[in-house]
PDB file of C-alpha atoms and ligand atoms in Angstrom:
ATOM      1  CA  MET A   1     105.483  45.328  76.708  1.00 86.00           C
ATOM      2  CA  TYR A   2     102.671  46.828  79.305  1.00 95.00           C
ATOM      3  CA  TYR A   3     105.157  48.779  81.427  1.00 97.00           C
ATOM      4  CA  ASN A   4     108.787  49.842  81.338  1.00 97.00           C
ATOM      5  CA  ASP A   5     110.730  51.829  84.194  1.00 97.00           C
ATOM      6  CA  ASN A   6     109.039  55.064  83.500  1.00 97.00           C
ATOM      7  CA  THR A   7     105.485  53.594  83.899  1.00 98.00           C
ATOM      8  CA  PHE A   8     103.299  54.603  86.592  1.00 98.00           C
ATOM      9  CA  ILE A   9     100.291  53.043  88.206  1.00 98.00           C
ATOM     10  CA  PHE A  10      97.861  53.866  91.047  1.00 98.00           C
ATOM     11  CA  LEU A  11      98.212  51.611  93.849  1.00 98.00           C
ATOM     12  CA  ASN A  12      96.105  52.009  97.083  1.00 98.00           C
ATOM     13  CA  GLY A  13      95.734  55.823  97.116  1.00 97.00           C
ATOM     14  CA  GLU A  14      99.306  56.238  95.648  1.00 98.00           C
ATOM     15  CA  ILE A  15     100.915  56.827  92.263  1.00 98.00           C
ATOM     16  CA  VAL A  16     104.002  54.707  91.951  1.00 98.00           C
ATOM     17  CA  LYS A  17     106.245  53.142  89.561  1.00 98.00           C
ATOM     18  CA  ALA A  18     105.111  49.873  88.153  1.00 98.00           C
ATOM     19  CA  SER A  19     108.293  48.298  88.132  1.00 97.00           C
ATOM     20  CA  GLU A  20     108.672  49.345  91.920  1.00 97.00           C
ATOM     21  CA  ALA A  21     105.125  47.891  93.045  1.00 97.00           C
ATOM     22  CA  LYS A  22     105.032  44.998  95.212  1.00 95.00           C
ATOM     23  CA  ILE A  23     102.188  42.498  95.966  1.00 94.00           C
ATOM     24  CA  ASP A  24     101.955  39.902  98.722  1.00 96.00           C
ATOM     25  CA  LEU A  25     102.548  36.368  97.254  1.00 97.00           C
ATOM     26  CA  TYR A  26      99.977  34.989  99.982  1.00 98.00           C
ATOM     27  CA  GLY A  27      97.082  36.851  98.663  1.00 97.00           C
ATOM     28  CA  GLN A  28      93.988  35.078  98.075  1.00 97.00           C
ATOM     29  CA  THR A  29      93.546  36.765  94.702  1.00 98.00           C
ATOM     30  CA  LEU A  30      96.747  34.848  93.345  1.00 98.00           C
ATOM     31  CA  HIS A  31      95.932  31.597  94.767  1.00 98.00           C
ATOM     32  CA  TYR A  32      92.558  31.165  94.120  1.00 98.00           C
ATOM     33  CA  GLY A  33      91.476  33.509  91.402  1.00 98.00           C
ATOM     34  CA  TYR A  34      89.374  35.625  93.840  1.00 98.00           C
ATOM     35  CA  GLY A  35      89.107  39.088  92.707  1.00 98.00           C
ATOM     36  CA  VAL A  36      87.617  41.407  90.489  1.00 98.00           C
ATOM     37  CA  PHE A  37      88.612  43.758  87.630  1.00 98.00           C
ATOM     38  CA  GLU A  38      87.497  46.108  84.835  1.00 98.00           C
ATOM     39  CA  GLY A  39      88.590  46.555  80.761  1.00 98.00           C
ATOM     40  CA  ILE A  40      87.787  50.073  80.101  1.00 98.00           C
ATOM     41  CA  ARG A  41      89.224  52.225  77.306  1.00 97.00           C
ATOM     42  CA  SER A  42      90.619  55.679  76.807  1.00 97.00           C
ATOM     43  CA  TYR A  43      90.293  57.789  73.380  1.00 96.00           C
ATOM     44  CA  LYS A  44      91.798  60.773  71.806  1.00 94.00           C
ATOM     45  CA  THR A  45      89.072  62.573  70.748  1.00 95.00           C
ATOM     46  CA  ALA A  46      88.220  64.302  67.616  1.00 93.00           C
ATOM     47  CA  GLU A  47      89.101  67.732  69.642  1.00 94.00           C
ATOM     48  CA  GLY A  48      92.378  66.202  70.862  1.00 95.00           C
ATOM     49  CA  LYS A  49      91.269  65.365  74.507  1.00 96.00           C
ATOM     50  CA  THR A  50      91.762  62.137  76.593  1.00 97.00           C
ATOM     51  CA  LYS A  51      88.611  60.715  76.967  1.00 97.00           C
ATOM     52  CA  ILE A  52      87.574  57.501  79.234  1.00 98.00           C
ATOM     53  CA  PHE A  53      84.518  55.731  77.370  1.00 98.00           C
ATOM     54  CA  LYS A  54      81.632  55.283  80.064  1.00 98.00           C
ATOM     55  CA  GLU A  55      84.286  55.696  82.881  1.00 98.00           C
ATOM     56  CA  GLU A  56      81.080  55.663  85.448  1.00 98.00           C
ATOM     57  CA  ALA A  57      79.521  52.567  84.088  1.00 98.00           C
ATOM     58  CA  HIS A  58      82.906  50.845  84.188  1.00 98.00           C
ATOM     59  CA  PHE A  59      83.599  51.810  87.696  1.00 98.00           C
ATOM     60  CA  GLU A  60      80.149  51.078  88.985  1.00 98.00           C
ATOM     61  CA  ARG A  61      80.169  47.559  87.408  1.00 98.00           C
ATOM     62  CA  LEU A  62      83.662  47.198  89.201  1.00 98.00           C
ATOM     63  CA  LYS A  63      81.915  48.170  92.414  1.00 98.00           C
ATOM     64  CA  ASN A  64      79.042  45.789  91.908  1.00 98.00           C
ATOM     65  CA  SER A  65      81.465  43.145  91.195  1.00 98.00           C
ATOM     66  CA  ALA A  66      83.122  43.248  94.347  1.00 98.00           C
ATOM     67  CA  TYR A  67      79.852  43.408  96.014  1.00 98.00           C
ATOM     68  CA  ALA A  68      78.747  40.335  94.079  1.00 98.00           C
ATOM     69  CA  LEU A  69      81.964  38.472  95.347  1.00 98.00           C
ATOM     70  CA  ASN A  70      81.859  39.718  99.183  1.00 98.00           C
ATOM     71  CA  ILE A  71      84.900  41.894  98.297  1.00 98.00           C
ATOM     72  CA  PRO A  72      85.123  44.991 100.322  1.00 98.00           C
ATOM     73  CA  TYR A  73      85.069  48.105  98.030  1.00 98.00           C
ATOM     74  CA  THR A  74      86.018  50.980 100.209  1.00 97.00           C
ATOM     75  CA  TRP A  75      86.656  53.818  97.287  1.00 98.00           C
ATOM     76  CA  ASN A  76      84.895  56.730  96.077  1.00 98.00           C
ATOM     77  CA  ASN A  77      84.644  56.134  92.233  1.00 98.00           C
ATOM     78  CA  GLU A  78      85.072  59.962  91.625  1.00 98.00           C
ATOM     79  CA  ASP A  79      88.251  59.954  93.021  1.00 98.00           C
ATOM     80  CA  LEU A  80      89.490  56.482  91.182  1.00 98.00           C
ATOM     81  CA  ILE A  81      88.300  58.305  87.853  1.00 98.00           C
ATOM     82  CA  LYS A  82      90.497  61.185  88.827  1.00 98.00           C
ATOM     83  CA  ALA A  83      93.467  59.207  89.641  1.00 98.00           C
ATOM     84  CA  THR A  84      92.739  57.120  86.223  1.00 98.00           C
ATOM     85  CA  TYR A  85      92.980  60.122  84.195  1.00 98.00           C
ATOM     86  CA  GLN A  86      96.219  61.100  86.357  1.00 98.00           C
ATOM     87  CA  VAL A  87      97.840  57.906  85.582  1.00 98.00           C
ATOM     88  CA  LEU A  88      97.067  58.376  82.038  1.00 98.00           C
ATOM     89  CA  GLU A  89      98.720  61.714  81.812  1.00 98.00           C
ATOM     90  CA  LEU A  90     101.490  60.577  83.700  1.00 98.00           C
ATOM     91  CA  ASN A  91     102.047  57.696  81.173  1.00 98.00           C
ATOM     92  CA  HIS A  92     101.423  59.982  78.332  1.00 97.00           C
ATOM     93  CA  LEU A  93      98.768  57.842  76.791  1.00 97.00           C
ATOM     94  CA  GLN A  94      95.335  58.691  75.081  1.00 96.00           C
ATOM     95  CA  ASP A  95      94.526  55.669  73.288  1.00 95.00           C
ATOM     96  CA  ALA A  96      94.908  53.373  76.355  1.00 97.00           C
ATOM     97  CA  TYR A  97      93.630  50.372  77.875  1.00 97.00           C
ATOM     98  CA  ILE A  98      92.657  50.939  81.713  1.00 98.00           C
ATOM     99  CA  ARG A  99      93.005  47.693  84.302  1.00 98.00           C
ATOM    100  CA  PRO A 100      91.661  48.414  87.681  1.00 98.00           C
ATOM    101  CA  LEU A 101      92.322  45.384  89.718  1.00 98.00           C
ATOM    102  CA  ILE A 102      90.789  44.850  92.951  1.00 98.00           C
ATOM    103  CA  TYR A 103      92.794  41.970  94.967  1.00 98.00           C
ATOM    104  CA  ALA A 104      92.540  40.676  98.245  1.00 98.00           C
ATOM    105  CA  PRO A 105      95.195  40.229 101.302  1.00 98.00           C
ATOM    106  CA  ALA A 106      97.235  37.268 102.309  1.00 98.00           C
ATOM    107  CA  ASN A 107      94.626  34.708 103.091  1.00 98.00           C
ATOM    108  CA  MET A 108      95.056  30.875 102.262  1.00 97.00           C
ATOM    109  CA  SER A 109      91.435  30.396 104.077  1.00 97.00           C
ATOM    110  CA  PHE A 110      88.146  30.959 102.316  1.00 97.00           C
ATOM    111  CA  VAL A 111      86.959  33.174 104.939  1.00 96.00           C
ATOM    112  CA  ARG A 112      85.759  36.697 104.029  1.00 96.00           C
ATOM    113  CA  ASN A 113      88.385  39.586 104.250  1.00 97.00           C
ATOM    114  CA  HIS A 114      87.788  42.948 106.110  1.00 97.00           C
ATOM    115  CA  GLU A 115      90.122  44.853 103.576  1.00 97.00           C
ATOM    116  CA  SER A 116      91.126  44.872  99.863  1.00 98.00           C
ATOM    117  CA  PHE A 117      93.569  46.516  97.752  1.00 98.00           C
ATOM    118  CA  ILE A 118      93.236  48.302  94.362  1.00 98.00           C
ATOM    119  CA  ALA A 119      95.869  48.707  91.273  1.00 98.00           C
ATOM    120  CA  ILE A 120      94.884  50.714  88.580  1.00 98.00           C
ATOM    121  CA  GLU A 121      97.321  50.179  85.241  1.00 98.00           C
ATOM    122  CA  THR A 122      96.961  51.649  82.167  1.00 98.00           C
ATOM    123  CA  TRP A 123      98.931  50.567  78.466  1.00 97.00           C
ATOM    124  CA  GLU A 124      98.654  51.474  74.896  1.00 95.00           C
ATOM    125  CA  MET A 125      96.158  49.884  73.363  1.00 86.00           C
ATOM    126  CA  LYS A 126      96.523  47.561  70.154  1.00 73.00           C
ATOM    127  CA  PRO A 127      93.145  45.869  69.031  1.00 64.00           C
ATOM    128  CA  PHE A 128      92.343  43.014  71.174  1.00 64.00           C
ATOM    129  CA  LEU A 129      91.074  40.713  68.368  1.00 66.00           C
ATOM    130  CA  GLY A 130      92.968  42.543  65.599  1.00 67.00           C
ATOM    131  CA  GLU A 131      91.394  44.164  62.827  1.00 74.00           C
ATOM    132  CA  GLN A 132      90.766  41.662  60.434  1.00 90.00           C
ATOM    133  CA  LEU A 133      87.556  39.983  60.255  1.00 95.00           C
ATOM    134  CA  LEU A 134      87.482  36.746  62.220  1.00 97.00           C
ATOM    135  CA  ASN A 135      87.273  32.962  61.706  1.00 98.00           C
ATOM    136  CA  VAL A 136      85.362  31.765  64.642  1.00 98.00           C
ATOM    137  CA  MET A 137      85.025  28.248  66.152  1.00 98.00           C
ATOM    138  CA  THR A 138      82.171  26.924  68.583  1.00 98.00           C
ATOM    139  CA  SER A 139      84.346  26.127  71.457  1.00 98.00           C
ATOM    140  CA  SER A 140      84.163  22.600  73.316  1.00 98.00           C
ATOM    141  CA  PHE A 141      84.177  24.777  76.550  1.00 98.00           C
ATOM    142  CA  GLU A 142      80.821  26.070  78.047  1.00 98.00           C
ATOM    143  CA  ARG A 143      80.816  29.494  79.697  1.00 98.00           C
ATOM    144  CA  PRO A 144      80.648  29.015  83.444  1.00 97.00           C
ATOM    145  CA  ASN A 145      77.324  27.951  85.050  1.00 96.00           C
ATOM    146  CA  PRO A 146      75.590  30.896  86.699  1.00 96.00           C
ATOM    147  CA  ARG A 147      74.456  28.779  89.575  1.00 96.00           C
ATOM    148  CA  GLY A 148      78.135  28.161  90.467  1.00 96.00           C
ATOM    149  CA  PHE A 149      79.618  31.623  89.706  1.00 96.00           C
ATOM    150  CA  LYS A 150      78.488  35.195  89.995  1.00 97.00           C
ATOM    151  CA  ILE A 151      78.314  35.317  85.994  1.00 96.00           C
ATOM    152  CA  GLU A 152      77.471  38.896  86.021  1.00 96.00           C
ATOM    153  CA  ALA A 153      80.780  39.871  87.946  1.00 98.00           C
ATOM    154  CA  LYS A 154      83.795  40.463  86.349  1.00 98.00           C
ATOM    155  CA  ALA A 155      85.919  38.230  88.369  1.00 98.00           C
ATOM    156  CA  THR A 156      89.602  37.193  87.698  1.00 98.00           C
ATOM    157  CA  GLY A 157      88.657  33.352  88.299  1.00 98.00           C
ATOM    158  CA  HIS A 158      86.237  33.639  85.438  1.00 98.00           C
ATOM    159  CA  TYR A 159      89.026  33.813  82.810  1.00 98.00           C
ATOM    160  CA  VAL A 160      90.467  30.558  83.122  1.00 98.00           C
ATOM    161  CA  ASN A 161      87.268  29.564  81.160  1.00 98.00           C
ATOM    162  CA  SER A 162      88.080  32.345  78.530  1.00 98.00           C
ATOM    163  CA  ILE A 163      91.916  31.430  78.311  1.00 98.00           C
ATOM    164  CA  LEU A 164      91.071  27.795  77.839  1.00 98.00           C
ATOM    165  CA  ALA A 165      88.554  28.572  75.115  1.00 98.00           C
ATOM    166  CA  SER A 166      90.594  30.912  73.250  1.00 98.00           C
ATOM    167  CA  GLN A 167      93.641  28.727  73.612  1.00 98.00           C
ATOM    168  CA  GLU A 168      91.657  25.960  71.948  1.00 98.00           C
ATOM    169  CA  ALA A 169      90.340  28.226  69.191  1.00 98.00           C
ATOM    170  CA  LYS A 170      93.791  28.904  68.182  1.00 98.00           C
ATOM    171  CA  ALA A 171      95.172  25.572  68.531  1.00 98.00           C
ATOM    172  CA  LYS A 172      92.723  24.646  66.093  1.00 98.00           C
ATOM    173  CA  GLY A 173      93.541  27.417  63.437  1.00 98.00           C
ATOM    174  CA  TYR A 174      90.544  30.126  64.210  1.00 98.00           C
ATOM    175  CA  ASP A 175      90.964  33.535  65.442  1.00 97.00           C
ATOM    176  CA  GLU A 176      88.796  33.116  68.460  1.00 98.00           C
ATOM    177  CA  ALA A 177      85.905  31.005  70.199  1.00 98.00           C
ATOM    178  CA  LEU A 178      82.412  31.295  70.720  1.00 98.00           C
ATOM    179  CA  LEU A 179      81.149  29.517  73.836  1.00 98.00           C
ATOM    180  CA  LYS A 180      77.727  28.088  74.349  1.00 98.00           C
ATOM    181  CA  ASP A 181      76.095  28.599  77.766  1.00 98.00           C
ATOM    182  CA  MET A 182      75.214  25.425  80.029  1.00 96.00           C
ATOM    183  CA  LYS A 183      71.994  25.204  78.357  1.00 96.00           C
ATOM    184  CA  GLY A 184      73.450  24.858  74.919  1.00 98.00           C
ATOM    185  CA  PHE A 185      72.439  28.155  73.836  1.00 98.00           C
ATOM    186  CA  VAL A 186      75.069  30.602  72.179  1.00 98.00           C
ATOM    187  CA  ALA A 187      76.546  32.892  75.069  1.00 98.00           C
ATOM    188  CA  GLU A 188      79.543  34.852  74.102  1.00 98.00           C
ATOM    189  CA  ALA A 189      83.457  34.972  73.391  1.00 98.00           C
ATOM    190  CA  PRO A 190      85.908  34.474  75.871  1.00 98.00           C
ATOM    191  CA  GLY A 191      86.258  38.241  76.314  1.00 97.00           C
ATOM    192  CA  ALA A 192      83.488  39.783  74.126  1.00 98.00           C
ATOM    193  CA  ASN A 193      79.644  39.852  73.553  1.00 98.00           C
ATOM    194  CA  PHE A 194      77.929  38.278  70.410  1.00 98.00           C
ATOM    195  CA  PHE A 195      75.606  39.771  67.806  1.00 98.00           C
ATOM    196  CA  VAL A 196      73.990  37.977  64.922  1.00 98.00           C
ATOM    197  CA  GLU A 197      71.982  39.217  61.991  1.00 98.00           C
ATOM    198  CA  LYS A 198      69.645  37.746  59.611  1.00 98.00           C
ATOM    199  CA  ASN A 199      67.184  40.137  57.369  1.00 98.00           C
ATOM    200  CA  ASN A 200      68.539  43.221  59.039  1.00 97.00           C
ATOM    201  CA  VAL A 201      67.369  42.304  62.381  1.00 98.00           C
ATOM    202  CA  LEU A 202      70.214  41.947  65.065  1.00 98.00           C
ATOM    203  CA  TYR A 203      69.884  39.109  67.755  1.00 98.00           C
ATOM    204  CA  THR A 204      72.151  38.697  70.734  1.00 98.00           C
ATOM    205  CA  PRO A 205      71.981  36.547  73.850  1.00 98.00           C
ATOM    206  CA  GLN A 206      69.933  37.526  76.644  1.00 97.00           C
ATOM    207  CA  THR A 207      71.475  38.498  79.913  1.00 97.00           C
ATOM    208  CA  GLY A 208      71.836  35.471  82.422  1.00 95.00           C
ATOM    209  CA  ASN A 209      74.562  33.437  81.075  1.00 95.00           C
ATOM    210  CA  ILE A 210      76.849  36.165  79.964  1.00 97.00           C
ATOM    211  CA  LEU A 211      78.692  39.235  80.963  1.00 97.00           C
ATOM    212  CA  PRO A 212      76.328  42.187  80.403  1.00 97.00           C
ATOM    213  CA  GLY A 213      78.886  44.132  78.196  1.00 98.00           C
ATOM    214  CA  ILE A 214      78.894  48.015  78.668  1.00 98.00           C
ATOM    215  CA  THR A 215      79.754  47.561  74.616  1.00 98.00           C
ATOM    216  CA  ARG A 216      76.775  45.378  73.799  1.00 98.00           C
ATOM    217  CA  ALA A 217      74.502  48.144  75.686  1.00 98.00           C
ATOM    218  CA  THR A 218      76.170  50.685  73.693  1.00 98.00           C
ATOM    219  CA  ILE A 219      75.287  48.987  70.501  1.00 98.00           C
ATOM    220  CA  LEU A 220      71.769  48.488  71.829  1.00 98.00           C
ATOM    221  CA  GLU A 221      71.371  52.239  72.166  1.00 97.00           C
ATOM    222  CA  ILE A 222      73.044  52.635  68.942  1.00 97.00           C
ATOM    223  CA  CYS A 223      70.779  50.503  66.932  1.00 98.00           C
ATOM    224  CA  ALA A 224      67.457  52.345  68.679  1.00 97.00           C
ATOM    225  CA  GLN A 225      68.761  55.397  67.168  1.00 96.00           C
ATOM    226  CA  LEU A 226      69.713  54.263  63.960  1.00 96.00           C
ATOM    227  CA  GLY A 227      66.294  52.188  63.482  1.00 97.00           C
ATOM    228  CA  ILE A 228      67.956  49.207  63.570  1.00 98.00           C
ATOM    229  CA  GLN A 229      65.556  46.174  65.003  1.00 98.00           C
ATOM    230  CA  THR A 230      67.258  44.177  68.054  1.00 98.00           C
ATOM    231  CA  ILE A 231      66.113  41.321  69.867  1.00 98.00           C
ATOM    232  CA  GLU A 232      67.788  39.699  72.875  1.00 98.00           C
ATOM    233  CA  LYS A 233      66.814  36.124  73.187  1.00 98.00           C
ATOM    234  CA  ASN A 234      68.219  32.434  73.663  1.00 98.00           C
ATOM    235  CA  ILE A 235      69.778  31.448  70.449  1.00 98.00           C
ATOM    236  CA  THR A 236      70.751  28.321  68.980  1.00 98.00           C
ATOM    237  CA  LEU A 237      73.782  27.668  67.031  1.00 98.00           C
ATOM    238  CA  ALA A 238      71.741  26.378  64.103  1.00 97.00           C
ATOM    239  CA  GLU A 239      70.474  29.835  64.110  1.00 98.00           C
ATOM    240  CA  VAL A 240      74.037  31.246  63.892  1.00 98.00           C
ATOM    241  CA  HIS A 241      75.013  28.845  61.210  1.00 96.00           C
ATOM    242  CA  GLY A 242      72.346  29.989  58.740  1.00 86.00           C
ATOM    243  CA  ALA A 243      72.456  33.799  59.479  1.00 98.00           C
ATOM    244  CA  ASP A 244      73.813  36.705  57.351  1.00 98.00           C
ATOM    245  CA  SER A 245      76.467  38.413  59.525  1.00 98.00           C
ATOM    246  CA  ALA A 246      77.644  38.527  62.857  1.00 98.00           C
ATOM    247  CA  PHE A 247      80.440  40.451  65.026  1.00 98.00           C
ATOM    248  CA  PHE A 248      81.705  40.546  68.566  1.00 98.00           C
ATOM    249  CA  CYS A 249      81.799  43.436  70.565  1.00 98.00           C
ATOM    250  CA  GLY A 250      83.406  44.601  73.677  1.00 97.00           C
ATOM    251  CA  THR A 251      85.614  47.496  75.508  1.00 97.00           C
ATOM    252  CA  ALA A 252      88.841  45.871  73.966  1.00 94.00           C
ATOM    253  CA  ALA A 253      87.269  44.323  70.729  1.00 93.00           C
ATOM    254  CA  GLU A 254      85.274  47.230  69.833  1.00 95.00           C
ATOM    255  CA  VAL A 255      83.190  45.799  67.100  1.00 96.00           C
ATOM    256  CA  ILE A 256      84.824  43.040  64.946  1.00 96.00           C
ATOM    257  CA  GLY A 257      83.297  41.487  62.236  1.00 97.00           C
ATOM    258  CA  ILE A 258      83.143  37.644  61.550  1.00 98.00           C
ATOM    259  CA  THR A 259      83.435  36.084  58.364  1.00 97.00           C
ATOM    260  CA  SER A 260      82.586  32.279  59.424  1.00 98.00           C
ATOM    261  CA  LEU A 261      81.500  30.194  62.087  1.00 98.00           C
ATOM    262  CA  ASP A 262      82.988  26.523  62.197  1.00 98.00           C
ATOM    263  CA  LYS A 263      84.147  27.369  58.441  1.00 98.00           C
ATOM    264  CA  ILE A 264      80.243  28.208  57.497  1.00 98.00           C
ATOM    265  CA  LEU A 265      80.353  31.429  55.841  1.00 98.00           C
ATOM    266  CA  PHE A 266      78.068  34.115  56.730  1.00 98.00           C
ATOM    267  CA  ARG A 267      76.003  35.086  53.768  1.00 97.00           C
ATOM    268  CA  LYS A 268      76.497  38.799  53.705  1.00 97.00           C
ATOM    269  CA  GLU A 269      79.973  40.261  52.982  1.00 96.00           C
ATOM    270  CA  TRP A 270      81.140  42.373  56.320  1.00 96.00           C
ATOM    271  CA  LYS A 271      80.677  45.666  54.344  1.00 95.00           C
ATOM    272  CA  ASP A 272      77.407  44.975  53.381  1.00 97.00           C
ATOM    273  CA  SER A 273      76.207  44.239  56.759  1.00 98.00           C
ATOM    274  CA  PRO A 274      74.352  46.533  59.579  1.00 98.00           C
ATOM    275  CA  GLY A 275      77.468  45.522  61.868  1.00 98.00           C
ATOM    276  CA  SER A 276      79.651  47.607  59.790  1.00 97.00           C
ATOM    277  CA  ILE A 277      77.392  50.821  59.894  1.00 97.00           C
ATOM    278  CA  ILE A 278      77.379  50.177  63.718  1.00 98.00           C
ATOM    279  CA  GLN A 279      81.276  49.654  63.630  1.00 96.00           C
ATOM    280  CA  ASN A 280      81.616  53.313  62.262  1.00 96.00           C
ATOM    281  CA  GLU A 281      79.254  54.676  64.490  1.00 97.00           C
ATOM    282  CA  TYR A 282      80.860  53.133  67.532  1.00 97.00           C
ATOM    283  CA  LYS A 283      84.188  54.621  66.476  1.00 95.00           C
ATOM    284  CA  ASN A 284      82.628  57.885  66.089  1.00 96.00           C
ATOM    285  CA  LEU A 285      80.803  57.879  69.470  1.00 97.00           C
ATOM    286  CA  VAL A 286      83.925  56.815  71.516  1.00 96.00           C
ATOM    287  CA  THR A 287      86.295  59.407  69.907  1.00 94.00           C
ATOM    288  CA  GLU A 288      83.415  62.117  70.186  1.00 94.00           C
ATOM    289  CA  LYS A 289      83.748  62.524  66.560  1.00 90.00           C
ATOM    290  CA  LYS A 290      79.807  63.039  66.150  1.00 71.00           C
ATOM    291  CA  LYS A 291      79.958  66.037  68.625  1.00 65.00           C
ATOM    292  CA  GLN A 292      82.716  67.500  66.938  1.00 53.00           C
ATOM    293  CA  GLU A 293      80.936  67.429  63.590  1.00 62.00           C
ATOM    294  CA  LYS A 294      78.004  68.868  65.468  1.00 59.00           C
ATOM    295  CA  LEU A 295      80.130  71.653  66.856  1.00 53.00           C
ATOM    296  CA  GLU A 296      81.506  72.402  63.061  1.00 55.00           C
ATOM    297  CA  THR A 297      78.092  72.779  61.659  1.00 53.00           C
ATOM    298  CA  VAL A 298      76.987  75.230  64.430  1.00 47.00           C
TER     299      VAL A 298
HETATM  300  N1  PMP B   1      81.981  39.145  77.806  1.00 81.43           N
HETATM  301  C1  PMP B   1      83.106  38.660  78.601  1.00 81.43           C
HETATM  302  C2  PMP B   1      83.429  37.192  78.903  1.00 81.43           C
HETATM  303  C3  PMP B   1      84.056  39.641  78.630  1.00 81.43           C
HETATM  304  O1  PMP B   1      85.569  39.640  79.316  1.00 81.43           O
HETATM  305  C4  PMP B   1      83.900  41.065  78.076  1.00 81.43           C
HETATM  306  C5  PMP B   1      84.892  42.276  78.257  1.00 81.43           C
HETATM  307  N2  PMP B   1      84.681  42.775  79.540  1.00 81.43           N
HETATM  308  C6  PMP B   1      82.458  41.279  77.211  1.00 81.43           C
HETATM  309  C7  PMP B   1      81.604  40.158  77.340  1.00 81.43           C
HETATM  310  C8  PMP B   1      82.325  42.809  77.142  1.00 81.43           C
HETATM  311  O2  PMP B   1      82.162  43.672  77.890  1.00 81.43           O
HETATM  312  P1  PMP B   1      82.394  45.341  78.070  1.00 81.43           P
HETATM  313  O3  PMP B   1      81.462  45.547  76.738  1.00 81.43           O
HETATM  314  O4  PMP B   1      82.121  45.676  78.928  1.00 81.43           O
HETATM  315  O5  PMP B   1      83.675  45.425  77.782  1.00 81.43           O
END
């Protein structure tokens, strides 16, 4: 599903077949969840080109995630971006998901490594949370404690928490989970950030207990341009339950509306909410549609 015999990946400086690539079964990443990764997306633009959205920001976060976990990062991001475009082309992909992964060598102890490895995989992208509006439940799992983890890093091990929360929600008949932080404030979804709207003002959890998403930052920029007021703050569950609308956002999820939280419906229909305008703007931005429209009117 992710690859076949003709799929290529970038592996430690070389382009190799995914089906022939090898990793070490004694690796620290596999055993302890000690690695970092990125979730990036490329789009076929309105002009028909392949464009990786905010590629520099993503590779910068990859580097910072590695630094946060004391993982050596010896690559030049410009080279990695070039290699990623090459892999996309070899795999004949334009609308794709891109997954760089930095993994550790064989090491069963907890001591620091002097080397690390990189793989960049690409596959065809299907909407991560689907395209339907979501029924969400408040998770019984909390997000990892920032005093126990480097929560701002995109570390492989953190995703055990995400998997547990998502599986719990699905087992109970919901589409996705919303997790609170250790202080009981609303935090984020297992793989996406959260916005809630009341009286046309958008609220999103402040950084500190969440992964500060690149999509979240993009949405704050879009809102500033559209004149939509945004406030980053601690948000209680009671504030969300009485709200007008809400959505999740992330590289894979893009902007996806939420119908209900814990079976309590949001007051506005998604199509009447500022979120649906933002959803459109985001799509135009990533596919460079706006740029194209501007060019056509010149
Ligand atoms: N929170 C979590 C836990 C995530 O895994 C993701 C996806 N990377 C996000 C938020 C959204 O981040 P981004 O917009 O950078 O994809």
